[in-house]
CSV table of C-alpha atoms in Angstrom, one decimal:
chain,number,residue,atom,x,y,z
A,1,MET,CA,0.0,0.0,0.0
A,2,VAL,CA,1.4,3.4,-1.0
A,3,PHE,CA,0.6,6.5,1.1
A,4,HIS,CA,1.2,10.1,-0.1
A,5,TYR,CA,1.6,13.4,1.8
A,6,PRO,CA,-1.0,16.2,1.1
A,7,ASN,CA,1.4,17.6,-1.5
A,8,GLY,CA,1.5,14.3,-3.4
A,9,THR,CA,5.0,13.2,-2.3
A,10,PRO,CA,5.1,9.5,-1.7
A,11,PHE,CA,5.5,8.5,1.9
A,12,ASN,CA,8.6,6.4,2.5
A,13,ASN,CA,7.5,4.1,5.3
A,14,ASN,CA,10.9,2.5,5.7
A,15,GLU,CA,12.6,5.9,6.1
A,16,ALA,CA,10.0,7.2,8.5
A,17,ASN,CA,10.2,4.1,10.7
A,18,ASN,CA,14.0,3.8,10.6
A,19,GLN,CA,14.6,5.7,13.7
A,20,LYS,CA,11.8,4.0,15.6
A,21,LYS,CA,13.2,0.6,14.6
A,22,GLN,CA,16.6,1.6,15.8
A,23,GLU,CA,15.2,2.7,19.1
A,24,LYS,CA,13.1,-0.5,19.4
A,25,LYS,CA,16.1,-2.9,18.9
A,26,LYS,CA,16.1,-3.2,22.7
A,27,PRO,CA,12.6,-3.3,24.2
A,28,VAL,CA,11.7,-0.4,26.5
A,29,ASP,CA,12.0,-1.7,30.1
A,30,PHE,CA,8.5,-0.9,31.5
A,31,ALA,CA,8.8,-3.5,34.3
A,32,LYS,CA,9.9,-5.9,31.6
A,33,ARG,CA,6.4,-5.9,30.1
A,34,GLY,CA,7.8,-5.5,26.6
A,35,MET,CA,5.6,-2.5,25.9
A,36,ASN,CA,6.7,0.8,24.2
A,37,PHE,CA,6.1,4.3,25.4
A,38,GLU,CA,3.0,4.9,23.4
A,39,ASP,CA,1.4,1.6,24.6
A,40,GLU,CA,1.9,2.7,28.2
A,41,ILE,CA,0.4,6.1,27.6
A,42,ASN,CA,-2.6,4.5,26.0
A,43,LEU,CA,-3.1,2.2,29.0
A,44,SER,CA,-2.7,5.2,31.3
A,45,ASN,CA,-5.4,7.0,29.3
A,46,THR,CA,-7.7,4.1,29.7
A,47,TYR,CA,-7.0,4.1,33.5
A,48,TYR,CA,-7.9,7.8,33.7
A,49,LEU,CA,-11.0,7.3,31.6
A,50,ASN,CA,-12.3,4.4,33.6
A,51,ARG,CA,-11.9,6.4,36.8
A,52,ARG,CA,-13.5,9.5,35.3
A,53,LEU,CA,-10.3,11.5,35.9
A,54,ALA,CA,-9.9,12.7,32.3
A,55,VAL,CA,-11.0,11.9,28.8
A,56,ILE,CA,-7.8,11.7,26.6
A,57,HIS,CA,-7.5,9.8,23.3
A,58,LYS,CA,-4.9,9.3,20.7
A,59,LYS,CA,-5.8,11.2,17.5
A,60,PRO,CA,-6.5,9.1,14.4
A,61,THR,CA,-4.5,9.8,11.3
A,62,PRO,CA,-6.9,10.9,8.5
A,63,ILE,CA,-6.2,9.2,5.2
A,64,GLN,CA,-7.9,9.2,1.8
A,65,ILE,CA,-8.1,5.9,0.0
A,66,VAL,CA,-7.6,6.1,-3.7
A,67,LYS,CA,-7.0,2.5,-4.8
A,68,VAL,CA,-8.4,-0.7,-3.5
A,69,ASP,CA,-8.0,-4.3,-4.9
A,70,TYR,CA,-10.6,-7.0,-4.3
A,71,PRO,CA,-8.8,-10.3,-4.6
A,72,ARG,CA,-12.0,-12.0,-3.6
A,73,ARG,CA,-15.5,-10.9,-2.5
A,74,SER,CA,-14.8,-11.4,1.2
A,75,ALA,CA,-11.6,-9.3,1.2
A,76,ALA,CA,-10.4,-5.9,0.2
A,77,VAL,CA,-6.8,-4.7,0.1
A,78,ILE,CA,-5.9,-1.0,0.2
A,79,LYS,CA,-3.1,-0.4,-2.4
A,80,GLU,CA,-2.8,3.4,-2.4
A,81,ALA,CA,-3.8,6.1,0.0
A,82,TYR,CA,-2.9,9.7,0.9
A,83,PHE,CA,-2.5,11.4,4.3
A,84,ARG,CA,-5.1,14.1,4.1
A,85,GLN,CA,-3.1,16.5,6.1
A,86,ALA,CA,0.1,16.7,8.1
A,87,SER,CA,-0.2,15.2,11.5
A,88,THR,CA,-0.3,17.6,14.5
A,89,THR,CA,0.1,16.1,17.9
A,90,ASP,CA,-0.5,12.6,19.2
A,91,TYR,CA,-3.1,13.2,21.9
A,92,ASN,CA,-5.9,15.5,23.0
A,93,GLY,CA,-8.8,15.6,25.5
A,94,VAL,CA,-10.3,17.2,28.6
A,95,TYR,CA,-9.1,17.3,32.2
A,96,LYS,CA,-11.0,19.2,34.9
A,97,GLY,CA,-12.3,21.7,32.4
A,98,TYR,CA,-9.0,22.2,30.6
A,99,TYR,CA,-8.3,21.2,27.0
A,100,LEU,CA,-5.1,19.1,26.8
A,101,ASP,CA,-3.1,18.6,23.7
A,102,PHE,CA,0.2,16.9,23.7
A,103,GLU,CA,2.9,15.0,21.8
A,104,ALA,CA,4.8,11.9,23.0
A,105,LYS,CA,8.4,11.3,21.9
A,106,GLU,CA,11.2,9.0,22.8
A,107,THR,CA,14.9,8.8,22.2
A,108,LYS,CA,17.8,6.5,23.1
A,109,ASN,CA,20.1,9.5,23.7
A,110,LYS,CA,21.4,9.9,27.2
A,111,THR,CA,22.3,13.6,27.4
A,112,SER,CA,19.8,15.5,25.2
A,113,PHE,CA,16.6,15.2,23.2
A,114,PRO,CA,17.1,15.9,19.5
A,115,PHE,CA,14.9,18.7,18.0
A,116,LYS,CA,14.7,16.6,14.8
A,117,ASN,CA,12.1,14.5,16.5
A,118,PHE,CA,9.7,17.4,16.1
A,119,HIS,CA,8.3,19.2,13.0
A,120,GLN,CA,7.5,22.8,12.4
A,121,HIS,CA,3.8,22.1,11.8
A,122,GLN,CA,3.7,20.4,15.2
A,123,ILE,CA,5.3,23.5,16.9
A,124,ASP,CA,2.9,25.7,15.0
A,125,HIS,CA,-0.1,23.6,16.2
A,126,MET,CA,1.0,23.8,19.8
A,127,ALA,CA,1.4,27.6,19.5
A,128,GLN,CA,-2.1,27.9,18.2
A,129,CYS,CA,-3.5,25.8,21.1
A,130,LEU,CA,-1.7,28.1,23.5
A,131,GLU,CA,-3.3,31.1,21.9
A,132,GLN,CA,-6.7,29.5,22.8
A,133,GLN,CA,-5.6,29.0,26.4
A,134,GLY,CA,-5.2,25.2,25.9
A,135,ILE,CA,-2.8,23.2,28.1
A,136,CYS,CA,-0.1,22.0,25.6
A,137,PHE,CA,3.0,20.0,26.4
A,138,VAL,CA,5.2,17.1,25.3
A,139,LEU,CA,6.1,13.9,27.1
A,140,LEU,CA,9.7,12.9,26.5
A,141,TRP,CA,11.0,9.4,27.2
A,142,PHE,CA,14.7,8.6,27.5
A,143,SER,CA,14.6,4.8,26.8
A,144,SER,CA,18.3,4.3,27.7
A,145,LEU,CA,17.8,6.1,31.1
A,146,ASN,CA,14.3,4.9,31.9
A,147,ARG,CA,13.4,8.5,32.6
A,148,CYS,CA,10.3,10.5,31.5
A,149,PHE,CA,9.8,14.2,31.5
A,150,PHE,CA,6.8,16.6,31.1
A,151,LEU,CA,7.8,19.8,29.2
A,152,SER,CA,5.4,22.6,28.6
A,153,ALA,CA,4.9,23.8,25.0
A,154,GLU,CA,5.9,27.3,26.0
A,155,THR,CA,9.3,26.0,27.1
A,156,LEU,CA,9.7,23.8,24.1
A,157,ILE,CA,8.8,26.6,21.7
A,158,HIS,CA,11.3,28.9,23.4
A,159,TYR,CA,14.2,26.4,22.9
A,160,TRP,CA,13.0,25.4,19.5
A,161,THR,CA,13.6,29.0,18.2
A,162,GLU,CA,17.1,28.7,19.4
A,163,GLN,CA,17.9,26.3,16.7
A,164,GLN,CA,18.7,29.3,14.6
A,165,THR,CA,21.7,29.8,16.9
A,166,GLY,CA,22.9,26.3,16.1
A,167,LYS,CA,21.4,24.3,18.9
A,168,LYS,CA,20.1,21.0,17.6
A,169,SER,CA,18.9,19.4,20.8
A,170,LEU,CA,17.4,20.0,24.2
A,171,PRO,CA,19.9,19.2,27.0
A,172,LEU,CA,18.8,16.8,29.7
A,173,LYS,CA,19.9,19.4,32.3
A,174,VAL,CA,17.3,21.8,30.9
A,175,LEU,CA,14.6,19.1,31.3
A,176,GLU,CA,15.7,18.4,34.8
A,177,THR,CA,15.4,22.1,35.8
A,178,GLU,CA,12.6,23.4,33.6
A,179,GLY,CA,10.6,20.2,33.0
A,180,ILE,CA,8.8,17.9,35.5
A,181,GLU,CA,10.1,14.4,35.8
A,182,ILE,CA,7.4,11.7,35.8
A,183,LYS,CA,8.1,8.7,38.1
A,184,LEU,CA,6.7,5.6,36.5
A,185,GLY,CA,4.1,3.7,38.5
A,186,LEU,CA,1.8,0.7,38.2
A,187,ALA,CA,-1.6,2.2,37.8
A,188,PRO,CA,-1.3,4.4,35.8
A,189,ARG,CA,2.1,3.4,34.4
A,190,VAL,CA,2.8,6.9,33.1
A,191,PRO,CA,1.0,9.3,35.7
A,192,TYR,CA,1.4,12.4,33.5
A,193,LEU,CA,-1.7,14.0,35.0
A,194,ASP,CA,0.3,14.5,38.2
A,195,ALA,CA,2.7,16.6,36.2
A,196,VAL,CA,-0.1,18.5,34.5
A,197,ALA,CA,-1.6,19.3,38.0
A,198,ARG,CA,1.8,20.6,39.1
A,199,TYR,CA,2.1,22.7,36.0
A,200,LEU,CA,-1.3,24.2,36.5
A,201,GLU,CA,-0.5,25.0,40.1
A,202,LYS,CA,2.6,26.9,39.0
A,203,LYS,CA,0.7,28.6,36.2
A,204,THR,CA,-2.0,29.9,38.5
A,205,ASP,CA,0.3,31.1,41.3
């Protein structure tokens, strides 16, 4: 099956997944459960939903199907499709009356988080959400260190603009001082709403 970006450029799935495959050579050690960062966030969202703490879902990727083969009556195979638009962020929803919008990223780096993991249209989207008073942030997972950080979109955008000065990554020391480290638990596994609550407390002080 062939996907295309909105401008018609073919989507190279192998190239797009190359970095993810490299980072998944060694399974993420979430209590040796063999699950990746996104899986754990999805389970955390289910935990929050079941307990009526928040309604957060992963955004579906909109596609337009243009070619389908029917090898037999009972089966259909999509041969070609287009991404209708560039993806924005991974998750959105509502928490205590606040609109939440966030992206989840991971790296195997140990000292910094590469800016290449983000795209300009994602930064633009987060800036637009902030203009509407939304709570926007990123969850950053260092798979080699087993450490997770909450970083507000305001802070990310600030450092993103510094790429013009030659900085290509976000130092771990910055995340330790300006972000909020999330200690992994059992239920939920990634208790990121605790970090959101701390962020809101600081924001309203």
